[in-house]
Coordinates of C-alpha atoms in Angstrom, one line a residue:
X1318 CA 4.0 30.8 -27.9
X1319 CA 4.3 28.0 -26.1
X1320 CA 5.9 27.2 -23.2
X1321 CA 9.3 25.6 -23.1
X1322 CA 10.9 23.5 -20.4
X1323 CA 14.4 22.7 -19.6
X1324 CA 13.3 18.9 -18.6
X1325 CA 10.8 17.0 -20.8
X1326 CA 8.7 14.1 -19.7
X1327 CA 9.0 11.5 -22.3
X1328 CA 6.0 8.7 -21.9
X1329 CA 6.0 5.5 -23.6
X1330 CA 1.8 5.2 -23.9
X1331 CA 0.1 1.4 -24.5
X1332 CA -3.9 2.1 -25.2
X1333 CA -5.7 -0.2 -23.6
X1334 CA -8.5 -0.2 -26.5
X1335 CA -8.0 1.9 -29.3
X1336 CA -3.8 2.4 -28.8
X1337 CA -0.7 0.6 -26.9
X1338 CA 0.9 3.3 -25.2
X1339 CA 4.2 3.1 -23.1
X1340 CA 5.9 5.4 -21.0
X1341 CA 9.3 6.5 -22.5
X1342 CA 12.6 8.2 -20.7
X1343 CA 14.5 10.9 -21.1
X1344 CA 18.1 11.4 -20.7
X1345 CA 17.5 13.5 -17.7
X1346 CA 15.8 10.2 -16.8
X1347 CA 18.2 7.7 -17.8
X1348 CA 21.1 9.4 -15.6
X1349 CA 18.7 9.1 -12.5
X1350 CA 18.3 5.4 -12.9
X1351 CA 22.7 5.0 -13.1
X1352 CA 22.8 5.5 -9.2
X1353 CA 20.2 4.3 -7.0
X1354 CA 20.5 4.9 -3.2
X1355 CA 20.4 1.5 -1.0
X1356 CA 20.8 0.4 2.4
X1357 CA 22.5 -2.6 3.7
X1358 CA 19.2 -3.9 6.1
X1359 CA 15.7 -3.7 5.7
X1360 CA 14.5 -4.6 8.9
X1361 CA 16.7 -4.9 11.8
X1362 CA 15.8 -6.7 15.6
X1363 CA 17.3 -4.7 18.7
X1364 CA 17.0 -5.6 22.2
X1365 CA 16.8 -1.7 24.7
X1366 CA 20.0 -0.7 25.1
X1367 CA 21.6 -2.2 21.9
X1368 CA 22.9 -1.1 18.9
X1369 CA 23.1 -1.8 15.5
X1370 CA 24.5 0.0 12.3
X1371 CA 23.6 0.8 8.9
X1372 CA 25.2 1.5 5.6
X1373 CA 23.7 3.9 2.7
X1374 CA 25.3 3.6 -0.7
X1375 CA 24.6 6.0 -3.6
X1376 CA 25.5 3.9 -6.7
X1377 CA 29.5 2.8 -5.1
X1378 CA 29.9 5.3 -3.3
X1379 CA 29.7 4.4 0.3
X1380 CA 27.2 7.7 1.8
X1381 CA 26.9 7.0 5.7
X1382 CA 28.1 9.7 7.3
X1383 CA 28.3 11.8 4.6
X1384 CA 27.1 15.5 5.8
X1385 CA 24.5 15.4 3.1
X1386 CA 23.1 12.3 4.4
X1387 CA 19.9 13.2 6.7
X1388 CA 19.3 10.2 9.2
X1389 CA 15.8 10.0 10.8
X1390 CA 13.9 7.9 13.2
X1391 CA 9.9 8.0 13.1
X1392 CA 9.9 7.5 16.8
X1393 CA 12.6 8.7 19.0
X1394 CA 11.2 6.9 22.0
X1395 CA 11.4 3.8 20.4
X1396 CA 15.0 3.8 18.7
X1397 CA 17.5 6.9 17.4
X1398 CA 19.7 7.4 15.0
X1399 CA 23.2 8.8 14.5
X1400 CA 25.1 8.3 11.2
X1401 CA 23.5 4.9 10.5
X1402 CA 24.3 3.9 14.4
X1403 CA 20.8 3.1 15.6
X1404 CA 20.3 2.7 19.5
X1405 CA 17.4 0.6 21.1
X1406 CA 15.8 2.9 23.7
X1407 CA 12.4 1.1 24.3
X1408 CA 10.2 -1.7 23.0
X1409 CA 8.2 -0.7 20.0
X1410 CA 8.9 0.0 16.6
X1411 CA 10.4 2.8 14.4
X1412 CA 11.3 3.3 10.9
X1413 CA 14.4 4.5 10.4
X1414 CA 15.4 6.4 6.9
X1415 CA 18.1 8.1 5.3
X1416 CA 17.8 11.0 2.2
X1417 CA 20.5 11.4 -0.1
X1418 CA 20.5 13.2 -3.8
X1419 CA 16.4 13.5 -3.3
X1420 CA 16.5 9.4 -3.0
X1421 CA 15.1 8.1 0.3
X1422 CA 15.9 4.3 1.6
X1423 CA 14.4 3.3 4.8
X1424 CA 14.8 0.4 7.5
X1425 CA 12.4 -0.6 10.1
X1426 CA 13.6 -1.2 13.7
X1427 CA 11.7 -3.4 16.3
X1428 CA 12.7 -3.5 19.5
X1429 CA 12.3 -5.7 22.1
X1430 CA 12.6 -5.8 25.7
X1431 CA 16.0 -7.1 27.7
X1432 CA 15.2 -10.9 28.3
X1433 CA 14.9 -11.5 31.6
X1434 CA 17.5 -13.8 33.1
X1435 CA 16.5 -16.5 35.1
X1436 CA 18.1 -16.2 38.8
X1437 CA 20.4 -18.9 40.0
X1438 CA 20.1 -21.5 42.3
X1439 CA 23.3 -21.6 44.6
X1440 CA 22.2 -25.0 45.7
X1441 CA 21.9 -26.4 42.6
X1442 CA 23.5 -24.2 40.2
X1443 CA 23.6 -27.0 37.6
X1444 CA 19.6 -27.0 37.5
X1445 CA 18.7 -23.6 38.5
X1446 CA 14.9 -24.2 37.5
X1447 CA 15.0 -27.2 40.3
X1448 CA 13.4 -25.6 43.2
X1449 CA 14.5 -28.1 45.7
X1450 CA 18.2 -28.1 44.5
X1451 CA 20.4 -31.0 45.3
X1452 CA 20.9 -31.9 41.2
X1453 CA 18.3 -34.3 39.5
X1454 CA 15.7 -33.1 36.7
X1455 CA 12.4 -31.3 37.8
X1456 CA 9.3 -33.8 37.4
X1457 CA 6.5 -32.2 35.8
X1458 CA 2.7 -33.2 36.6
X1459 CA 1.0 -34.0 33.1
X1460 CA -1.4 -31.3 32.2
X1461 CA -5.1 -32.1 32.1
X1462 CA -6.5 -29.4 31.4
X1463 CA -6.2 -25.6 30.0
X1464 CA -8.1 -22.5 31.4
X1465 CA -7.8 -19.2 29.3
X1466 CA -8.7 -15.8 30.7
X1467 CA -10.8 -13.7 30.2
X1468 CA -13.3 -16.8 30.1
X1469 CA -15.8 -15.5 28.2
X1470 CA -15.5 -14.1 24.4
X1471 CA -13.9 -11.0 23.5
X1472 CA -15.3 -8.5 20.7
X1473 CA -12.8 -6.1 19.5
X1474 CA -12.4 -3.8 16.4
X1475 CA -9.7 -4.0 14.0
X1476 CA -6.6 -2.7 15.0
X1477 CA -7.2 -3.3 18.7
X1478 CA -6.0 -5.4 20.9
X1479 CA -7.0 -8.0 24.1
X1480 CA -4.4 -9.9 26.0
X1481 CA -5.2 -13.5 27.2
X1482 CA -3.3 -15.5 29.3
X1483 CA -3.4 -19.6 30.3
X1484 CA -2.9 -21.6 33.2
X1485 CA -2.6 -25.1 32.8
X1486 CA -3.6 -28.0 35.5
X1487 CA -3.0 -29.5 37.8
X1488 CA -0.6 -27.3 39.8
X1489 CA 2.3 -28.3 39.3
X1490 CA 1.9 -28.8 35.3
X1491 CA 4.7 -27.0 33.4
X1492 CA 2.7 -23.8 32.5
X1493 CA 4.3 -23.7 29.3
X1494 CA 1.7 -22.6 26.4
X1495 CA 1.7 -22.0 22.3
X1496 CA -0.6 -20.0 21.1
X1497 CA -2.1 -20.0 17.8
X1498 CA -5.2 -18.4 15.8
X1499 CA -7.9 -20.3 13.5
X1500 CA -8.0 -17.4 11.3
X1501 CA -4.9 -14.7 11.9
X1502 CA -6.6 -12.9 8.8
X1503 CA -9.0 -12.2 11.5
X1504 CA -7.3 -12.1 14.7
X1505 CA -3.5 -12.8 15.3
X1506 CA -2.0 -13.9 17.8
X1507 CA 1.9 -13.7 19.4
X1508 CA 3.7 -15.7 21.8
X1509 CA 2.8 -14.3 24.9
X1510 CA -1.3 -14.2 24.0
X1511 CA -1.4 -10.6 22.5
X1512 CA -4.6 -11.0 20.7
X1513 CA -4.4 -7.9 17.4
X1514 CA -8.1 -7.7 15.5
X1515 CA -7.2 -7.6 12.0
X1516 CA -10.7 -7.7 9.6
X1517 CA -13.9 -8.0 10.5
X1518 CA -14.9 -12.3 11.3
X1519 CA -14.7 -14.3 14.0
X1520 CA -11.7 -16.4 14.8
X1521 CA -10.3 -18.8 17.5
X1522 CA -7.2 -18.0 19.7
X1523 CA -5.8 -21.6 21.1
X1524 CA -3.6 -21.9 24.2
X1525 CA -1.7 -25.9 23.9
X1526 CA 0.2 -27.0 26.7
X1527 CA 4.0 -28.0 25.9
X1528 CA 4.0 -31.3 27.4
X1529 CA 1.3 -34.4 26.8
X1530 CA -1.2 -35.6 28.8
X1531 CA -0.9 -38.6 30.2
X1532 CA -3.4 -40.1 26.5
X1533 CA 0.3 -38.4 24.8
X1534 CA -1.6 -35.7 23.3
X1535 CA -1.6 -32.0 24.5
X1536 CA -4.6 -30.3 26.7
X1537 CA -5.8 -27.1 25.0
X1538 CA -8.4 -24.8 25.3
X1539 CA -10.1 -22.0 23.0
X1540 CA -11.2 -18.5 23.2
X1541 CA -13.3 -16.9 20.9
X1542 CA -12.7 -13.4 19.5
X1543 CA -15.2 -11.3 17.4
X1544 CA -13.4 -8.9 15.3
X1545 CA -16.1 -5.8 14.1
X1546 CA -14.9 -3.3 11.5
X1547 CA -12.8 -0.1 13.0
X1548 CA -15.6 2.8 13.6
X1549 CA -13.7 4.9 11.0
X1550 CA -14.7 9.1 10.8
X1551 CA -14.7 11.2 7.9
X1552 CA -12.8 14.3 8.6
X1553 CA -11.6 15.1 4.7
X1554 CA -13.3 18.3 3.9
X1555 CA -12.1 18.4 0.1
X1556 CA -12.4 22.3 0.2
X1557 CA -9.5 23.2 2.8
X1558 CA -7.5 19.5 2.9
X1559 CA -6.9 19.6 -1.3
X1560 CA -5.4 22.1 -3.4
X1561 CA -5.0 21.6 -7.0
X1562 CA -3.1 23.8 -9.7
X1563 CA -3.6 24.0 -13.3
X1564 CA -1.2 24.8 -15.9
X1565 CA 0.4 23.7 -19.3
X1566 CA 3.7 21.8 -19.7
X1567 CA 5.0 21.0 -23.0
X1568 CA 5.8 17.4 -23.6
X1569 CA 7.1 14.5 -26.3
X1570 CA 5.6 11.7 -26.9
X1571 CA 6.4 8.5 -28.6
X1572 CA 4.9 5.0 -29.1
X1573 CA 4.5 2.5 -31.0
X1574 CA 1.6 2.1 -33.1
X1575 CA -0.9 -0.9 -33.0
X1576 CA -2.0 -1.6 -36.2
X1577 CA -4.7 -3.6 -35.3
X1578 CA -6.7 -0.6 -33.7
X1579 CA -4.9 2.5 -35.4
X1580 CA -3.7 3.4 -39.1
X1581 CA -0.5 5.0 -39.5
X1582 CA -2.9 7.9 -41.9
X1583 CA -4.9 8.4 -39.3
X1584 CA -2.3 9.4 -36.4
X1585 CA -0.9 11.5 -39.5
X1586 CA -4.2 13.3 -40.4
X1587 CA -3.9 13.8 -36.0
X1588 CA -0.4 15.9 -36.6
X1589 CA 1.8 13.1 -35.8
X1590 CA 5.0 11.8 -37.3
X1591 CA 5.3 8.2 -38.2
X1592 CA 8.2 6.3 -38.8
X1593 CA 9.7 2.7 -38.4
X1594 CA 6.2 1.5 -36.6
X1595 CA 6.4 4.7 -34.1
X1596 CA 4.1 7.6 -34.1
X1597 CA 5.8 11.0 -32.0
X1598 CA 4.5 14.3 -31.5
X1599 CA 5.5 17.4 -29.2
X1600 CA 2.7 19.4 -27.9
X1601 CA 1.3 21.3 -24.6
X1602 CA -0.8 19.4 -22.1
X1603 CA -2.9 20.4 -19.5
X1604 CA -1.7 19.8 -16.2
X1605 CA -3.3 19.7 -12.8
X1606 CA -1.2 19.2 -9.7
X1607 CA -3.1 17.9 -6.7
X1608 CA -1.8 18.4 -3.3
X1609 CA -3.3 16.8 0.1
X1610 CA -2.7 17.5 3.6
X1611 CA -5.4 15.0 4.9
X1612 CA -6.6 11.6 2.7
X1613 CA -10.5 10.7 2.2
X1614 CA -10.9 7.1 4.3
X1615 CA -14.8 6.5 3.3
X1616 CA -16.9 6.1 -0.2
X1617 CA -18.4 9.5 1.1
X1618 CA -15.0 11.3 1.4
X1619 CA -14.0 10.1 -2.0
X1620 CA -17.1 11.4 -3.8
X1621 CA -16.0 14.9 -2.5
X1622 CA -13.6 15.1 -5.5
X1623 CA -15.7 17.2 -8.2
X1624 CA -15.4 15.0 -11.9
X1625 CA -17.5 17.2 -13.4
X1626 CA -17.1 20.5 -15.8
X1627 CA -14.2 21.1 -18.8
X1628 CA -11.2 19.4 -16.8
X1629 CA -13.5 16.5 -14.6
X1630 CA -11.9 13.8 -15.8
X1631 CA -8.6 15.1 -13.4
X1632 CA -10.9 14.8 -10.7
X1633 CA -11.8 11.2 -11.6
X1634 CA -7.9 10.3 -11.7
X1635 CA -7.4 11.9 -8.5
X1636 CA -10.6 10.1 -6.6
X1637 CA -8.9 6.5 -8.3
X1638 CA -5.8 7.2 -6.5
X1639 CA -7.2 8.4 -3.1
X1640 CA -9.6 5.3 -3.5
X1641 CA -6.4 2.8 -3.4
X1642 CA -4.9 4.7 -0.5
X1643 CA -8.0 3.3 1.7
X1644 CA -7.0 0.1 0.9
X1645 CA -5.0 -0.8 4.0
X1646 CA -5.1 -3.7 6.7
X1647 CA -7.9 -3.2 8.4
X1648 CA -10.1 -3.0 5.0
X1649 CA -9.4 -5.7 2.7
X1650 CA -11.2 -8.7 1.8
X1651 CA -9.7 -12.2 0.4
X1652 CA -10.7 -13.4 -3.2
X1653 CA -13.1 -15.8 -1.7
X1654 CA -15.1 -13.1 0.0
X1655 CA -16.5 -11.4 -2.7
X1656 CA -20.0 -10.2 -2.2
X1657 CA -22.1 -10.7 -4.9
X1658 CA -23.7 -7.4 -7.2
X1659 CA -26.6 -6.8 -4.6
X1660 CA -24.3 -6.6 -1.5
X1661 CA -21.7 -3.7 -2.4
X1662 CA -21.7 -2.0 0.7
X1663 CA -19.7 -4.8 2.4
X1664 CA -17.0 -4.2 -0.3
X1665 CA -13.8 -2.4 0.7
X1666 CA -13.9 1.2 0.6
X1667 CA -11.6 0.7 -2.8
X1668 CA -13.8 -1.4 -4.5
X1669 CA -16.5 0.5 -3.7
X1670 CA -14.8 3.5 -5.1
X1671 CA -14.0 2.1 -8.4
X1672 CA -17.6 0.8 -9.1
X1673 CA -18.9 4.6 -7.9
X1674 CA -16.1 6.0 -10.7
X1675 CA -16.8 3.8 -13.6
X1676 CA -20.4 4.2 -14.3
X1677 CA -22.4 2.4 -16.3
X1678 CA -23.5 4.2 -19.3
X1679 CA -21.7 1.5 -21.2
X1680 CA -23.0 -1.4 -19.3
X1681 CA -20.7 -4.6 -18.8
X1682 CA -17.9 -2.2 -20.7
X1683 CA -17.2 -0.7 -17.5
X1684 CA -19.3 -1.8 -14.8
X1685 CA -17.5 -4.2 -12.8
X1686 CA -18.8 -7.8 -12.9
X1687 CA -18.4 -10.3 -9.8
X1688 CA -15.4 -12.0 -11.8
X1689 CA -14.0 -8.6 -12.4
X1690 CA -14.4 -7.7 -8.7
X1691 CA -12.3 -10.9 -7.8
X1692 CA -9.8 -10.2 -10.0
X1693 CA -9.5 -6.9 -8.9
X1694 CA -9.2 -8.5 -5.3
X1695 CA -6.2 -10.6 -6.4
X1696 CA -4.2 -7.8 -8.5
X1697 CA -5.2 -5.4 -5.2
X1698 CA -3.5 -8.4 -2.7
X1699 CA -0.8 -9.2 -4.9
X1700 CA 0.5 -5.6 -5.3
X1701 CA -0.5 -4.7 -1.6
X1702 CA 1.0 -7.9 0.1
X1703 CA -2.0 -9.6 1.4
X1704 CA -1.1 -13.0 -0.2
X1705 CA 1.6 -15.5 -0.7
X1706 CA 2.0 -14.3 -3.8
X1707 CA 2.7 -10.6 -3.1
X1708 CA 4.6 -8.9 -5.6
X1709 CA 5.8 -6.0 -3.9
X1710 CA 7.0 -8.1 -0.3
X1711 CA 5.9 -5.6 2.1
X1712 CA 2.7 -6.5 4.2
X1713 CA 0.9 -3.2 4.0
X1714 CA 1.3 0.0 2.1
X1715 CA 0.5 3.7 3.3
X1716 CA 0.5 6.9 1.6
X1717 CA 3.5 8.9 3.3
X1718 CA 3.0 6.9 6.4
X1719 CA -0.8 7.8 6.7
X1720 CA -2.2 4.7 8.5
X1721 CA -5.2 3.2 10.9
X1722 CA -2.7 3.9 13.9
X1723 CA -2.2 7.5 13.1
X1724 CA -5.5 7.9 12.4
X1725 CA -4.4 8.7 8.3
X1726 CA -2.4 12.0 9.2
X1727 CA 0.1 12.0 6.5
X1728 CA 3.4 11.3 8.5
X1729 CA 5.8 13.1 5.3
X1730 CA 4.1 16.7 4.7
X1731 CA 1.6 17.1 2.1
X1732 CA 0.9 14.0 -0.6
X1733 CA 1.2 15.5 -4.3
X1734 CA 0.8 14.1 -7.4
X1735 CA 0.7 15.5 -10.9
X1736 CA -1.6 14.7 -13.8
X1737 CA -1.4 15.5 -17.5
X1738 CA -4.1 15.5 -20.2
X1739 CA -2.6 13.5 -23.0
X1740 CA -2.2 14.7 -26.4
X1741 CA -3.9 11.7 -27.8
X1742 CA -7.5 11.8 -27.6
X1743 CA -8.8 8.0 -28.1
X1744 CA -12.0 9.0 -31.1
X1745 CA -15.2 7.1 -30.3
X1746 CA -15.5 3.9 -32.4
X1747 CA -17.2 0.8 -31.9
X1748 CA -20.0 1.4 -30.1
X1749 CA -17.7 3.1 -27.3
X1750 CA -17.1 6.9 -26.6
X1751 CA -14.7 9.5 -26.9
X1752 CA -11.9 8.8 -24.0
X1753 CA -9.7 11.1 -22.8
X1754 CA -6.3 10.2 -21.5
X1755 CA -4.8 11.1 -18.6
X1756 CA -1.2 10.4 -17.2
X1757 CA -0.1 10.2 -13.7
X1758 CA 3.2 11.2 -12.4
X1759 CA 3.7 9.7 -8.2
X1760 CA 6.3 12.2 -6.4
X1761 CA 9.5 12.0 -8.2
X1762 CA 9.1 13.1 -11.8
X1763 CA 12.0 11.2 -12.7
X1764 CA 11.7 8.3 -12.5
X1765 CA 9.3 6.4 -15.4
X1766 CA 8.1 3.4 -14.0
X1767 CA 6.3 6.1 -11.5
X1768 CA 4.0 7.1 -14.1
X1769 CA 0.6 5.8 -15.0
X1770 CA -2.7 6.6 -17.1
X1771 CA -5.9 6.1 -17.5
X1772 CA -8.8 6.8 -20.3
X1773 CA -11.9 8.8 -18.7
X1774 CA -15.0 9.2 -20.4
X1775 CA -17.9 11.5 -20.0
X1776 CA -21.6 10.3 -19.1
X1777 CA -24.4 10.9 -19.4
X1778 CA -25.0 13.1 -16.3
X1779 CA -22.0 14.8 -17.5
X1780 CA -19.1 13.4 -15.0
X1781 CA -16.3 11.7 -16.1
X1782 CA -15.6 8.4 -15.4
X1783 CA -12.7 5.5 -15.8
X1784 CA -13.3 3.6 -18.6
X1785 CA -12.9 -0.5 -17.8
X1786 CA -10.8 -2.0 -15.5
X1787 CA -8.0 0.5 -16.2
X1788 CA -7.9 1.8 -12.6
X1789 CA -5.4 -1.2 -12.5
X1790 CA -3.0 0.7 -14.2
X1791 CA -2.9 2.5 -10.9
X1792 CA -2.7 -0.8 -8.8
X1793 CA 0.4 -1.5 -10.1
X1794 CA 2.6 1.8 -9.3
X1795 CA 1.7 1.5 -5.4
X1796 CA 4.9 -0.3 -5.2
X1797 CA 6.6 3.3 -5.8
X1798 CA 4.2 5.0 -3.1
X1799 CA 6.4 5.6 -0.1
X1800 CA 4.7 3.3 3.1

């Protein structure tokens, strides 16, 4: 008999070659999207000692200091948080979120230090930056020339840090510098000369005087910087940092049917109902829930995940997700800087992954070409936020907080997701194999555009692999993953 459930998952399916599937929604569903939780700032600018204050709505309904609100900071020392009040305690940054009804909105704080204030001048107090007093303007020498230091060139890794600092001459020139970097893809560069290694290149820091010289332009100087790629340890031991169960879940299903690919006999002669253009059937599904306390960061990590045996192609699903999760600011790579097919080691860790778990027993049907690779690239910066035309608007995302800083401990307990064998097996045709479908669900079960699939296929050396580019599928849900 099988299994009922009070809550059915209802997916609207597109088939990328045989059958347009979409995910559909349940009512259960539909009255999660009425309310949505939202907070009145996303990012909020504190000097120590200040305060600010946030407000959390559920739907209307204004939630601040409501008992079941649950305020957190992600660094105490940095800022804290008491009914939406935050309070700057030191210069840094913190996230600061609030759960309501299972929904989580968040905020992040940076905090600066007090600003110094300049000290008067009680015998000028009109000009207090005229050391000689008696009123009048300060007369600046022109600048000649720039010194940075450290004088010779820095070699960091990405993520670290060198500061530099300028003096400008002649004494007496207003030492007053901007800084700026050739490449801040590479290395960036703040105000005060905070050099932060970014991706592997080289790139230029400049230090430009504020006044002319006395040809009216401005005396500079350069310092090189070397950025090398973060040495990066694999510590994911697949056997104690992932745990997956398998079940069965009952679930309905409706689509619409593509003609072009499908008959409406066929999907009958398959036990479904067709009507109006829509095929719908009800049946069990496998399901395998996979649970990590600790992420894969290399190719080698990744390949840990078994794909092989009666239920591999979970395995394949799960190693496509993991793969995206390496895909962070420290390893990424610009359109333009695509290697070609005989350099893939220089790939990110992501790309990498996905040409490892798509195979080739199908040739250019699912290895990924240079062109493919590049637009990968694009989709992967787009959704990420590495370009001007970012999609999602937030510069990096990071599975439950699990980043280069923290070294990728997940900062929100375990990462789960849930996968489900499709009813709809895609029948080999045209040259191309039997697929497999498998559907992803991210976190929160109800909530639609959280769910994804993918067709898997089985090679020759019996593991399953992703069929085409549809590990994109994936690409475009990281906007739901929580950073």
């Amino acid at each position: 008999m099988k299994k009922q459930f009070s809550k059915f998952m209802s997916l609207f399916l597109v088939l990328a070659l045989a059958l347009t599937l979409v995910v559909p929604t349940t009512s259960a569903q539909a009255k999660a999207k009425k309310k949505k939780l939202t907070i009145s700032k996303a990012t909020v600018t504190l000097e120590v000692k200040k305060t600010a204050k946030l407000k959390v709505k559920y739907g209307s309904k204004n939630v601040t200091t409501n008992k079941k609100t649950k305020w957190k900071s992600s660094n105490k020392k940095v800022a804290t948080v008491s009914k939406g009040k935050i309070t700057a305690k030191a210069a840094g940054t913190a996230t600061i979120s609030a759960k309501y009804s299972g929904k989580t909105v968040k905020c992040k704080v940076t905090v600066k230090a007090k600003a110094k204030t300049a000290p008067s001048n009680p015998s000028n107090p009109s000009n207090p930056s005229n050391p000689s007093g008696g009123g009048g303007t300060v007369t600046y020498k022109k600048p000649s020339t720039v010194s940075i230091t450290p004088v010779f060139d820095s070699t960091i890794q990405s993520g670290e840090y060198v500061q530099l600092s300028a003096t400008v001459y002649p004494s007496g020139a207003k030492q007053a510098v901007t800084w700026r970097s050739s490449d801040s893809a590479v290395a960036s560069v703040d105000s005060k000369g905070l050099v932060k290694g970014k991706k592997k290149g080289t790139a230029y820091i400049y230090a430009e005087s504020v006044d002319d010289n006395e040809w009216g332009k401005k005396a500079s100087a350069s310092h090189k910087v070397v950025v090398t790629p973060a040495t990066v340890v694999e510590d994911f031991n697949y056997a104690t940092d992932c745990t997956v169960t398998s079940g069965t879940e009952e679930i309905y299903v409706e689509f619409e049917i593509n003609k072009d690919t499908t008959s409406e006999a066929e999907l009958e002669s398959l036990g479904y109902t067709v009507k109006d253009g829509k095929a719908s059937i009800t049946e069990d599904c496998y399901t395998a829930t996979y649970t990590f306390t600790k992420l894969p960061k290399t190719l080698a990590g990744i390949q840990q995940i078994p794909r092989t045996g009666a239920t591999g192609y979970f395995g394949t699903v799960a190693a496509s997700i993991c793969a995206l999760a390496t895909y962070d600011e420290y390893n990424w790579m610009s359109e333009t800087e695509v290697a070609d097919a005989s350099n893939t080691s220089s790939l990110p860790t992501a790309l990498q992954a996905f040409e490892y778990l798509n195979g080739n027993d199908y040739g250019s049907k699912t290895t990924i070409a240079p062109n493919e690779r590049k637009n990968t690239l694009t989709t992967l910066n787009n959704n990420f936020g590495y370009t001007t035309n970012a999609i999602q608007g937030s510069p990096f995302m990071y599975f439950h907080g699990a980043n280069p800083s923290n070294k990728y401990q997940l900062q929100k307990g375990p990462y789960t997701f849930k996968l489900y064998h499709g009813p709809y097996v895609v029948p080999a045709k045209n040259g191309e194999p039997e697929k497999q479908m498998i559907f992803v669900v991210f976190d929160k079960e109800n909530d639609d555009e959280n769910q994804r699939y993918l067709d898997v296929y089985q090679g020759s050396d019996s593991s399953w692999y992703s069929w085409g580019n549809q590990y994109k599928h994936l690409i475009a849900s990281m906007k739901l993953v929580e950073k």
